[in-house]
Amino acid sequence: MSVIPKPSVPAPNIIRCASMELVVTDLAKSREFYVDVLGLVVTEEDENAIYLRSLEEFIHHNLILRKGPVAAVAAFSYRVASPEDVDLAEAYYKELGCRVERKKDGFVKGVGDSVRVEDPLGFPFEFFYEVDHVERLVWNYERHSAGALVRLDHFNQVTPDVPRGRKYFVDLGFRVTEDIKDDAGVTYAAWVARKATVHDTALTGGDGPRMHHVAFSTHEKHNILYICDKLGALRISDRIERGPGRHGVSNAFYLYLRDPDGHRVEIYTQDYYTGDPDNPTVTWDVHDNQRRDWWGNPVVPSWYTDASRVLDLDGNLKEIVKREEPSELEATIGADGFSYTRKGDKEQGFKLGNTL
Ligand code: XXG
Ligand code: FE2
C-alpha cells in the first residue's frame, strides 16, 4: 500500500477524541444498554437519535446512537483547539486528496462549524471546535452509579497496514506511546495520543477500515467489578466478551462488552501519564503473553476477528481491505485458545522475598 504523504499545510491542533456516532438498528434496545445499564447521561433525544455524555463531560455529547438499517460507525469525532484549526483540518485533508465536507452549522445537534472527511485509511473522521456546553455532573453524586462512566477515553480502529497508519497519525501530530511487534519486524498494533494518556486512538492490525471499540473510563477498578456484577444480576453476562483484567499495554484495568448490535465498548481505568514531548514508546513482543492481559489470561478469538463496519460520507458501508501480514491471532493463539509464554521469562524471573 502506498505511503501517505505529509501535507505541506500544518496539521490541525487536535485536543482529544471527543465523540463517536454509532448507527444502531434498534434505538430502544441500545438506549437500554447505554443509559439504563451503563448509566450514560441523555443530553437530548428524538425518534432518530440519542445524544449521550459521560459524567465529567461538559460538551454536548460523547456518543450518538443513530437509528439506521445496518450497524456501523458514522463518525470518529475529535475536538480541535480553535475555530482556525477546523480550517486547517479542511485544508490538510484536501491536500491529502481525501473527500472533505464542511458544514458551518454542524453535522449533528450540539456541534457547530465542522469538517467531516474520509481519511486516507478509509475512516469517517470529524473535527470541530464550536460546541454547546452542558452541565458537568462531576458533583452530582445522586446521579452516579457504582459503575459511573466519567470520560470518553479512546477509540480503536482496525486497519490492514499498521505502520502506514502510524505514520499518518504521527504526521497529524499524535505521539506513539506503545506498540506490539515481532522479531521479523511485523507490527500488530500501535497506540497514539494527543491528550496526556496512553491513547486517543489505537491501530489494531486486521481487515479494515473497521471500528474495534470505543472506550469510556471509570474511576476505579471496583467500578468495573460492579458493572460485571450488575450484568450478571440482569442476566446479560453474555454481553461480557473479555475481562475483567489488567492490560499489559497501557497498564489499565479493563472490561470489554458487546452492545445489542455487537459494537464493542471497553470500560477502562487507570492508565499512566504520557504528556511530555519525549515520553518514551513502549514496545511489546507479540509472543509476550502478558502484553494484552498482564495476568496472562487468554484473549478470546472474537476480540481479534470481530469489529464494526464504518460508513463513508454518503452513509454507505466502506469496502474492506484484507491484511496481508499475519494476524496476531495466527501469530499467538493456539488451538486451545491460549497464547504462548515468551521464551526466557523464567530466566529473567523473580526471586521470592526481594520485592519489598
Ligand atoms: O485500550 C487498550 C486496548 O487497545 O483496548 C487494548 C489498551 C491495551 C490493550 S491490550 O489488549 O493490548 O493490552
Ligand atoms: Fe482500548
mmCIF file of C-alpha atoms and ligand atoms in Angstrom:
data_model
loop_
_atom_site.group_PDB
_atom_site.id
_atom_site.type_symbol
_atom_site.label_atom_id
_atom_site.label_comp_id
_atom_site.label_asym_id
_atom_site.label_seq_id
_atom_site.Cartn_x
_atom_site.Cartn_y
_atom_site.Cartn_z
ATOM 1 C CA MET A 1 0.000 0.000 0.000
ATOM 2 C CA SER A 2 1.270 3.476 -0.866
ATOM 3 C CA VAL A 3 2.859 5.716 1.750
ATOM 4 C CA ILE A 4 0.558 8.554 2.870
ATOM 5 C CA PRO A 5 2.463 11.819 2.211
ATOM 6 C CA LYS A 6 2.754 14.561 4.828
ATOM 7 C CA PRO A 7 0.793 17.629 3.672
ATOM 8 C CA SER A 8 2.589 20.994 3.421
ATOM 9 C CA VAL A 9 -0.145 22.767 5.424
ATOM 10 C CA PRO A 10 0.187 22.436 9.218
ATOM 11 C CA ALA A 11 -1.857 19.753 10.925
ATOM 12 C CA PRO A 12 -4.841 20.936 12.995
ATOM 13 C CA ASN A 13 -4.158 21.152 16.727
ATOM 14 C CA ILE A 14 -6.203 18.192 17.985
ATOM 15 C CA ILE A 15 -7.124 18.265 21.679
ATOM 16 C CA ARG A 16 -8.743 14.887 22.211
ATOM 17 C CA CYS A 17 -11.083 12.215 20.944
ATOM 18 C CA ALA A 18 -14.491 13.683 21.769
ATOM 19 C CA SER A 19 -17.331 11.593 20.409
ATOM 20 C CA MET A 20 -18.382 8.662 18.247
ATOM 21 C CA GLU A 21 -21.514 8.413 16.098
ATOM 22 C CA LEU A 22 -22.789 4.834 16.124
ATOM 23 C CA VAL A 23 -25.511 3.576 13.822
ATOM 24 C CA VAL A 24 -27.727 1.129 15.703
ATOM 25 C CA THR A 25 -30.611 -0.977 14.420
ATOM 26 C CA ASP A 26 -32.917 -0.776 17.452
ATOM 27 C CA LEU A 27 -32.739 2.554 19.265
ATOM 28 C CA ALA A 28 -34.790 1.387 22.270
ATOM 29 C CA LYS A 29 -32.560 -1.654 22.865
ATOM 30 C CA SER A 30 -29.413 0.467 22.559
ATOM 31 C CA ARG A 31 -30.852 3.074 24.924
ATOM 32 C CA GLU A 32 -31.491 0.368 27.487
ATOM 33 C CA PHE A 33 -27.855 -0.791 27.247
ATOM 34 C CA TYR A 34 -26.097 2.590 27.266
ATOM 35 C CA VAL A 35 -28.454 4.523 29.561
ATOM 36 C CA ASP A 36 -30.178 2.012 31.869
ATOM 37 C CA VAL A 37 -27.302 -0.447 32.228
ATOM 38 C CA LEU A 38 -24.144 1.664 31.736
ATOM 39 C CA GLY A 39 -25.533 4.951 33.061
ATOM 40 C CA LEU A 40 -24.533 7.371 30.290
ATOM 41 C CA VAL A 41 -26.483 10.629 30.518
ATOM 42 C CA VAL A 42 -29.005 11.670 27.860
ATOM 43 C CA THR A 43 -28.329 15.251 26.743
ATOM 44 C CA GLU A 44 -31.009 15.234 24.041
ATOM 45 C CA GLU A 45 -33.025 12.673 22.078
ATOM 46 C CA ASP A 46 -35.646 12.313 19.365
ATOM 47 C CA GLU A 47 -37.139 9.399 17.440
ATOM 48 C CA ASN A 48 -33.988 9.013 15.311
ATOM 49 C CA ALA A 49 -31.062 9.713 17.624
ATOM 50 C CA ILE A 50 -29.914 9.817 21.238
ATOM 51 C CA TYR A 51 -27.088 12.136 22.323
ATOM 52 C CA LEU A 52 -25.212 10.787 25.353
ATOM 53 C CA ARG A 53 -22.443 12.072 27.569
ATOM 54 C CA SER A 54 -20.257 10.814 30.382
ATOM 55 C CA LEU A 55 -20.499 12.223 33.897
ATOM 56 C CA GLU A 56 -17.461 14.534 33.794
ATOM 57 C CA GLU A 57 -18.193 15.863 30.302
ATOM 58 C CA PHE A 58 -19.145 19.498 29.638
ATOM 59 C CA ILE A 59 -19.577 19.285 25.852
ATOM 60 C CA HIS A 60 -22.919 18.241 24.352
ATOM 61 C CA HIS A 61 -22.149 14.550 23.777
ATOM 62 C CA ASN A 62 -19.570 11.780 23.670
ATOM 63 C CA LEU A 63 -21.729 9.211 21.914
ATOM 64 C CA ILE A 64 -24.538 9.486 19.380
ATOM 65 C CA LEU A 65 -26.796 6.495 18.814
ATOM 66 C CA ARG A 66 -28.456 6.982 15.433
ATOM 67 C CA LYS A 67 -31.114 4.646 14.103
ATOM 68 C CA GLY A 68 -30.194 3.005 10.816
ATOM 69 C CA PRO A 69 -30.617 -0.146 8.733
ATOM 70 C CA VAL A 70 -27.134 -1.608 9.328
ATOM 71 C CA ALA A 71 -24.986 -1.387 12.469
ATOM 72 C CA ALA A 72 -21.919 0.723 11.667
ATOM 73 C CA VAL A 73 -19.880 3.770 12.658
ATOM 74 C CA ALA A 74 -20.696 7.112 11.031
ATOM 75 C CA ALA A 75 -18.036 9.317 12.675
ATOM 76 C CA PHE A 76 -14.971 9.350 14.899
ATOM 77 C CA SER A 77 -15.015 12.957 16.188
ATOM 78 C CA TYR A 78 -12.096 14.972 17.500
ATOM 79 C CA ARG A 79 -12.163 18.335 19.247
ATOM 80 C CA VAL A 80 -9.593 20.830 17.941
ATOM 81 C CA ALA A 81 -8.112 23.798 19.819
ATOM 82 C CA SER A 82 -9.685 26.725 17.917
ATOM 83 C CA PRO A 83 -12.018 27.647 15.026
ATOM 84 C CA GLU A 84 -8.906 28.159 12.841
ATOM 85 C CA ASP A 85 -7.965 24.524 13.427
ATOM 86 C CA VAL A 86 -11.184 23.492 11.673
ATOM 87 C CA ASP A 87 -9.918 25.466 8.627
ATOM 88 C CA LEU A 88 -6.584 23.664 8.945
ATOM 89 C CA ALA A 89 -8.285 20.264 9.085
ATOM 90 C CA GLU A 90 -10.174 21.109 5.902
ATOM 91 C CA ALA A 91 -7.000 22.228 4.086
ATOM 92 C CA TYR A 92 -4.956 19.297 5.443
ATOM 93 C CA TYR A 93 -7.286 16.588 4.169
ATOM 94 C CA LYS A 94 -7.927 18.407 0.874
ATOM 95 C CA GLU A 95 -4.177 18.350 0.253
ATOM 96 C CA LEU A 96 -4.211 14.604 1.007
ATOM 97 C CA GLY A 97 -6.791 14.223 -1.779
ATOM 98 C CA CYS A 98 -9.471 12.981 0.617
ATOM 99 C CA ARG A 99 -13.174 13.615 0.324
ATOM 100 C CA VAL A 100 -13.889 16.577 2.629
ATOM 101 C CA GLU A 101 -17.201 18.186 3.650
ATOM 102 C CA ARG A 102 -17.653 21.320 5.739
ATOM 103 C CA LYS A 103 -20.865 22.351 7.479
ATOM 104 C CA LYS A 104 -20.873 25.719 9.226
ATOM 105 C CA ASP A 105 -23.977 24.658 11.191
ATOM 106 C CA GLY A 106 -22.554 21.266 12.052
ATOM 107 C CA PHE A 107 -23.496 17.726 11.014
ATOM 108 C CA VAL A 108 -25.172 16.855 14.307
ATOM 109 C CA LYS A 109 -27.025 18.595 17.153
ATOM 110 C CA GLY A 110 -24.882 20.408 19.710
ATOM 111 C CA VAL A 111 -21.860 20.892 17.430
ATOM 112 C CA GLY A 112 -21.217 23.918 15.195
ATOM 113 C CA ASP A 113 -18.808 24.506 12.314
ATOM 114 C CA SER A 114 -17.189 21.163 11.488
ATOM 115 C CA VAL A 115 -15.365 19.184 8.871
ATOM 116 C CA ARG A 116 -16.005 15.541 8.001
ATOM 117 C CA VAL A 117 -13.517 13.595 5.916
ATOM 118 C CA GLU A 118 -12.999 10.112 4.543
ATOM 119 C CA ASP A 119 -9.439 9.815 5.798
ATOM 120 C CA PRO A 120 -6.587 8.056 3.949
ATOM 121 C CA LEU A 121 -7.186 4.867 5.979
ATOM 122 C CA GLY A 122 -10.876 4.927 4.991
ATOM 123 C CA PHE A 123 -12.330 6.130 8.308
ATOM 124 C CA PRO A 124 -15.008 8.841 8.660
ATOM 125 C CA PHE A 125 -13.239 11.444 10.825
ATOM 126 C CA GLU A 126 -14.759 14.679 12.105
ATOM 127 C CA PHE A 127 -13.080 17.806 13.512
ATOM 128 C CA PHE A 128 -14.924 20.549 15.408
ATOM 129 C CA TYR A 129 -14.334 23.358 17.869
ATOM 130 C CA GLU A 130 -17.746 25.018 18.347
ATOM 131 C CA VAL A 131 -19.908 23.004 20.675
ATOM 132 C CA ASP A 132 -22.772 23.564 23.126
ATOM 133 C CA HIS A 133 -21.735 23.432 26.762
ATOM 134 C CA VAL A 134 -23.949 21.406 29.091
ATOM 135 C CA GLU A 135 -23.954 20.744 32.820
ATOM 136 C CA ARG A 136 -20.905 18.886 34.048
ATOM 137 C CA LEU A 137 -22.222 16.297 36.507
ATOM 138 C CA VAL A 138 -18.988 15.693 38.429
ATOM 139 C CA TRP A 139 -20.522 16.618 41.799
ATOM 140 C CA ASN A 140 -23.982 15.186 41.115
ATOM 141 C CA TYR A 141 -23.318 12.025 43.044
ATOM 142 C CA GLU A 142 -27.040 11.365 43.238
ATOM 143 C CA ARG A 143 -26.745 10.535 39.517
ATOM 144 C CA HIS A 144 -23.604 8.389 39.735
ATOM 145 C CA SER A 145 -23.929 4.639 39.935
ATOM 146 C CA ALA A 146 -21.196 2.388 41.320
ATOM 147 C CA GLY A 147 -20.142 1.819 37.698
ATOM 148 C CA ALA A 148 -20.150 5.503 36.694
ATOM 149 C CA LEU A 149 -18.608 6.208 33.282
ATOM 150 C CA VAL A 150 -16.811 9.511 33.682
ATOM 151 C CA ARG A 151 -14.987 10.237 30.407
ATOM 152 C CA LEU A 152 -14.678 9.090 26.811
ATOM 153 C CA ASP A 153 -11.134 7.724 26.819
ATOM 154 C CA HIS A 154 -10.313 6.406 23.330
ATOM 155 C CA PHE A 155 -11.240 4.835 20.027
ATOM 156 C CA ASN A 156 -9.648 1.740 18.496
ATOM 157 C CA GLN A 157 -9.504 1.218 14.732
ATOM 158 C CA VAL A 158 -8.749 -1.890 12.654
ATOM 159 C CA THR A 159 -6.510 -1.246 9.666
ATOM 160 C CA PRO A 160 -4.544 -3.672 7.468
ATOM 161 C CA ASP A 161 -1.181 -1.874 7.473
ATOM 162 C CA VAL A 162 -0.344 -0.563 10.959
ATOM 163 C CA PRO A 163 2.998 1.193 10.112
ATOM 164 C CA ARG A 164 1.253 3.062 7.269
ATOM 165 C CA GLY A 165 -1.452 4.229 9.684
ATOM 166 C CA ARG A 166 1.088 5.067 12.369
ATOM 167 C CA LYS A 167 2.995 7.414 10.021
ATOM 168 C CA TYR A 168 -0.278 9.133 9.105
ATOM 169 C CA PHE A 169 -1.108 9.706 12.782
ATOM 170 C CA VAL A 170 2.417 10.929 13.619
ATOM 171 C CA ASP A 171 2.187 13.447 10.723
ATOM 172 C CA LEU A 172 -1.157 14.533 12.215
ATOM 173 C CA GLY A 173 0.644 15.324 15.478
ATOM 174 C CA PHE A 174 -0.003 12.195 17.566
ATOM 175 C CA ARG A 175 2.678 10.618 19.844
ATOM 176 C CA VAL A 176 3.156 6.848 19.654
ATOM 177 C CA THR A 177 3.020 5.611 23.256
ATOM 178 C CA GLU A 178 3.121 1.812 22.831
ATOM 179 C CA ASP A 179 3.217 -0.823 20.102
ATOM 180 C CA ILE A 180 3.326 -4.606 19.554
ATOM 181 C CA LYS A 181 5.857 -6.125 17.135
ATOM 182 C CA ASP A 182 7.639 -9.397 16.385
ATOM 183 C CA ASP A 183 11.311 -10.184 15.698
ATOM 184 C CA ALA A 184 10.652 -10.199 11.947
ATOM 185 C CA GLY A 185 9.550 -6.543 12.156
ATOM 186 C CA VAL A 186 5.816 -7.144 11.721
ATOM 187 C CA THR A 187 3.762 -4.527 13.639
ATOM 188 C CA TYR A 188 0.493 -5.841 15.043
ATOM 189 C CA ALA A 189 -0.816 -2.757 16.854
ATOM 190 C CA ALA A 190 0.084 0.817 17.865
ATOM 191 C CA TRP A 191 -1.345 3.265 20.406
ATOM 192 C CA VAL A 192 -1.288 7.009 19.609
ATOM 193 C CA ALA A 193 -2.139 10.020 21.775
ATOM 194 C CA ARG A 194 -2.891 13.736 21.685
ATOM 195 C CA LYS A 195 -4.099 14.102 25.293
ATOM 196 C CA ALA A 196 -1.771 13.074 28.124
ATOM 197 C CA THR A 197 -2.975 9.464 28.451
ATOM 198 C CA VAL A 198 -1.833 6.322 26.630
ATOM 199 C CA HIS A 199 -4.111 6.983 23.668
ATOM 200 C CA ASP A 200 -6.847 8.826 21.880
ATOM 201 C CA THR A 201 -6.969 6.028 19.350
ATOM 202 C CA ALA A 202 -5.153 2.794 18.617
ATOM 203 C CA LEU A 203 -4.482 0.883 15.433
ATOM 204 C CA THR A 204 -5.165 -2.847 15.511
ATOM 205 C CA GLY A 205 -3.859 -4.848 12.537
ATOM 206 C CA GLY A 206 -6.640 -6.598 10.622
ATOM 207 C CA ASP A 207 -9.042 -6.340 7.710
ATOM 208 C CA GLY A 208 -10.214 -2.734 7.651
ATOM 209 C CA PRO A 209 -11.286 0.004 7.891
ATOM 210 C CA ARG A 210 -13.365 -1.236 10.842
ATOM 211 C CA MET A 211 -14.040 0.105 14.337
ATOM 212 C CA HIS A 212 -12.651 -2.198 17.026
ATOM 213 C CA HIS A 213 -14.044 -0.428 20.090
ATOM 214 C CA VAL A 214 -14.907 2.800 21.822
ATOM 215 C CA ALA A 215 -13.702 3.124 25.429
ATOM 216 C CA PHE A 216 -15.139 5.004 28.403
ATOM 217 C CA SER A 217 -13.241 5.448 31.625
ATOM 218 C CA THR A 218 -14.420 4.966 35.162
ATOM 219 C CA HIS A 219 -12.523 5.998 38.323
ATOM 220 C CA GLU A 220 -11.536 2.741 39.967
ATOM 221 C CA LYS A 221 -11.111 -0.972 39.382
ATOM 222 C CA HIS A 222 -14.014 -1.742 41.707
ATOM 223 C CA ASN A 223 -16.336 0.261 39.429
ATOM 224 C CA ILE A 224 -15.567 -2.263 36.677
ATOM 225 C CA LEU A 225 -16.226 -5.197 39.004
ATOM 226 C CA TYR A 226 -19.582 -3.625 39.911
ATOM 227 C CA ILE A 227 -20.521 -3.447 36.213
ATOM 228 C CA CYS A 228 -19.739 -7.179 35.898
ATOM 229 C CA ASP A 229 -21.918 -7.958 38.930
ATOM 230 C CA LYS A 230 -24.737 -5.809 37.560
ATOM 231 C CA LEU A 231 -24.615 -7.549 34.157
ATOM 232 C CA GLY A 232 -24.778 -10.884 35.982
ATOM 233 C CA ALA A 233 -27.736 -9.776 38.083
ATOM 234 C CA LEU A 234 -29.558 -8.580 34.971
ATOM 235 C CA ARG A 235 -28.815 -11.965 33.329
ATOM 236 C CA ILE A 236 -26.958 -10.311 30.483
ATOM 237 C CA SER A 237 -23.499 -11.589 31.395
ATOM 238 C CA ASP A 238 -23.215 -12.768 27.770
ATOM 239 C CA ARG A 239 -22.529 -9.120 26.893
ATOM 240 C CA ILE A 240 -19.094 -9.569 28.553
ATOM 241 C CA GLU A 241 -16.618 -10.534 25.836
ATOM 242 C CA ARG A 242 -13.228 -10.184 27.556
ATOM 243 C CA GLY A 243 -12.073 -9.408 31.074
ATOM 244 C CA PRO A 244 -12.190 -8.009 33.633
ATOM 245 C CA GLY A 245 -8.439 -7.840 33.690
ATOM 246 C CA ARG A 246 -5.324 -5.710 33.691
ATOM 247 C CA HIS A 247 -3.788 -4.808 30.334
ATOM 248 C CA GLY A 248 -0.047 -5.121 29.779
ATOM 249 C CA VAL A 249 -0.133 -2.362 27.153
ATOM 250 C CA SER A 250 -1.314 0.829 28.953
ATOM 251 C CA ASN A 251 -1.393 -0.913 32.376
ATOM 252 C CA ALA A 252 -5.102 -0.034 32.513
ATOM 253 C CA PHE A 253 -7.749 -2.200 34.162
ATOM 254 C CA TYR A 254 -10.343 -3.228 31.566
ATOM 255 C CA LEU A 255 -13.591 -4.894 30.550
ATOM 256 C CA TYR A 256 -14.926 -5.379 27.006
ATOM 257 C CA LEU A 257 -18.661 -5.540 26.356
ATOM 258 C CA ARG A 258 -20.694 -6.031 23.187
ATOM 259 C CA ASP A 259 -23.752 -3.812 22.726
ATOM 260 C CA PRO A 260 -27.062 -5.108 21.268
ATOM 261 C CA ASP A 261 -25.702 -4.624 17.720
ATOM 262 C CA GLY A 262 -22.324 -6.185 18.525
ATOM 263 C CA HIS A 263 -20.470 -2.839 18.716
ATOM 264 C CA ARG A 264 -17.639 -3.329 21.206
ATOM 265 C CA VAL A 265 -17.345 -0.995 24.215
ATOM 266 C CA GLU A 266 -14.425 -1.011 26.615
ATOM 267 C CA ILE A 267 -14.640 0.144 30.229
ATOM 268 C CA TYR A 268 -11.161 1.357 31.162
ATOM 269 C CA THR A 269 -9.389 2.822 34.164
ATOM 270 C CA GLN A 270 -6.006 3.941 35.470
ATOM 271 C CA ASP A 271 -3.523 4.106 32.637
ATOM 272 C CA TYR A 272 -0.478 6.382 33.078
ATOM 273 C CA TYR A 273 0.609 9.955 32.219
ATOM 274 C CA THR A 274 2.222 10.394 28.784
ATOM 275 C CA GLY A 275 2.109 14.172 28.270
ATOM 276 C CA ASP A 276 5.822 15.014 27.967
ATOM 277 C CA PRO A 277 7.083 15.502 24.400
ATOM 278 C CA ASP A 278 9.849 12.927 24.946
ATOM 279 C CA ASN A 279 7.540 10.334 26.513
ATOM 280 C CA PRO A 280 9.228 7.007 25.651
ATOM 281 C CA THR A 281 7.449 4.499 23.390
ATOM 282 C CA VAL A 282 6.991 1.049 24.968
ATOM 283 C CA THR A 283 7.368 -1.878 22.560
ATOM 284 C CA TRP A 284 5.904 -5.281 23.432
ATOM 285 C CA ASP A 285 6.875 -8.614 21.878
ATOM 286 C CA VAL A 286 3.850 -10.240 20.216
ATOM 287 C CA HIS A 287 4.891 -13.513 21.920
ATOM 288 C CA ASP A 288 4.755 -11.964 25.374
ATOM 289 C CA ASN A 289 1.553 -13.444 26.752
ATOM 290 C CA GLN A 290 1.281 -10.614 29.271
ATOM 291 C CA ARG A 291 1.114 -7.870 26.612
ATOM 292 C CA ARG A 292 -2.675 -7.816 26.273
ATOM 293 C CA ASP A 293 -3.510 -9.270 29.663
ATOM 294 C CA TRP A 294 -0.956 -8.741 32.408
ATOM 295 C CA TRP A 295 -2.171 -11.863 34.239
ATOM 296 C CA GLY A 296 -1.663 -13.981 31.106
ATOM 297 C CA ASN A 297 -5.352 -14.752 30.621
ATOM 298 C CA PRO A 298 -6.233 -15.786 27.063
ATOM 299 C CA VAL A 299 -7.782 -13.281 24.663
ATOM 300 C CA VAL A 300 -10.951 -14.722 23.129
ATOM 301 C CA PRO A 301 -10.610 -15.135 19.321
ATOM 302 C CA SER A 302 -13.697 -12.948 18.663
ATOM 303 C CA TRP A 303 -11.749 -9.992 20.137
ATOM 304 C CA TYR A 304 -9.278 -10.346 17.276
ATOM 305 C CA THR A 305 -11.733 -11.143 14.497
ATOM 306 C CA ASP A 306 -14.896 -9.088 15.125
ATOM 307 C CA ALA A 307 -15.253 -5.357 14.530
ATOM 308 C CA SER A 308 -17.858 -2.866 13.314
ATOM 309 C CA ARG A 309 -18.124 -1.650 9.729
ATOM 310 C CA VAL A 310 -17.649 2.070 9.034
ATOM 311 C CA LEU A 311 -19.610 4.353 6.688
ATOM 312 C CA ASP A 312 -18.473 6.754 4.001
ATOM 313 C CA LEU A 313 -19.800 10.320 3.957
ATOM 314 C CA ASP A 314 -22.838 9.217 1.922
ATOM 315 C CA GLY A 315 -23.768 6.645 4.568
ATOM 316 C CA ASN A 316 -22.664 3.610 2.532
ATOM 317 C CA LEU A 317 -20.577 0.795 4.016
ATOM 318 C CA LYS A 318 -16.902 1.307 3.309
ATOM 319 C CA GLU A 319 -15.217 -1.530 1.420
ATOM 320 C CA ILE A 320 -12.846 -3.690 3.458
ATOM 321 C CA VAL A 321 -9.195 -4.284 2.517
ATOM 322 C CA LYS A 322 -7.590 -7.525 3.766
ATOM 323 C CA ARG A 323 -4.496 -7.507 5.978
ATOM 324 C CA GLU A 324 -1.592 -9.153 4.166
ATOM 325 C CA GLU A 325 0.743 -9.672 7.104
ATOM 326 C CA PRO A 326 -0.007 -12.391 9.693
ATOM 327 C CA SER A 327 -2.752 -11.596 12.161
ATOM 328 C CA GLU A 328 -1.993 -11.528 15.880
ATOM 329 C CA LEU A 329 -4.487 -14.360 16.340
ATOM 330 C CA GLU A 330 -2.485 -16.637 13.987
ATOM 331 C CA ALA A 331 0.801 -15.499 15.497
ATOM 332 C CA THR A 332 -0.067 -16.092 19.126
ATOM 333 C CA ILE A 333 -3.135 -18.197 19.816
ATOM 334 C CA GLY A 334 -3.036 -21.992 19.750
ATOM 335 C CA ALA A 335 -5.907 -24.393 19.053
ATOM 336 C CA ASP A 336 -6.768 -24.326 22.760
ATOM 337 C CA GLY A 337 -7.320 -20.556 22.628
ATOM 338 C CA PHE A 338 -4.254 -19.851 24.788
ATOM 339 C CA SER A 339 -1.311 -17.657 23.856
ATOM 340 C CA TYR A 340 2.285 -18.792 24.238
ATOM 341 C CA THR A 341 4.515 -17.635 27.053
ATOM 342 C CA ARG A 342 7.518 -15.615 25.895
ATOM 343 C CA LYS A 343 10.703 -17.662 25.985
ATOM 344 C CA GLY A 344 13.289 -16.554 28.542
ATOM 345 C CA ASP A 345 10.811 -15.231 31.083
ATOM 346 C CA LYS A 346 11.756 -17.919 33.584
ATOM 347 C CA GLU A 347 15.432 -16.872 33.493
ATOM 348 C CA GLN A 348 14.561 -13.200 33.992
ATOM 349 C CA GLY A 349 12.149 -14.346 36.699
ATOM 350 C CA PHE A 350 11.502 -13.047 40.134
ATOM 351 C CA LYS A 351 13.034 -14.066 43.420
ATOM 352 C CA LEU A 352 10.557 -14.523 46.225
ATOM 353 C CA GLY A 353 11.100 -12.086 49.029
ATOM 354 C CA ASN A 354 13.125 -9.446 47.192
ATOM 355 C CA THR A 355 10.234 -7.194 46.224
ATOM 356 C CA LEU A 356 9.797 -5.159 49.390
HETATM 357 O O1 XXG B 1 -7.070 0.302 25.363
HETATM 358 C C1 XXG B 1 -6.337 -0.685 25.218
HETATM 359 C C2 XXG B 1 -6.717 -1.657 24.181
HETATM 360 O O2 XXG B 1 -6.377 -1.129 22.946
HETATM 361 O O3 XXG B 1 -8.119 -1.812 24.221
HETATM 362 C C3 XXG B 1 -6.064 -2.964 24.333
HETATM 363 C C4 XXG B 1 -5.159 -0.876 25.961
HETATM 364 C C5 XXG B 1 -4.480 -2.054 25.902
HETATM 365 C C6 XXG B 1 -4.950 -3.098 25.098
HETATM 366 S S1 XXG B 1 -4.138 -4.611 25.120
HETATM 367 O O4 XXG B 1 -5.153 -5.681 24.868
HETATM 368 O O5 XXG B 1 -3.116 -4.629 24.105
HETATM 369 O O6 XXG B 1 -3.499 -4.790 26.457
HETATM 370 FE FE FE2 B 2 -8.960 0.073 24.353
#
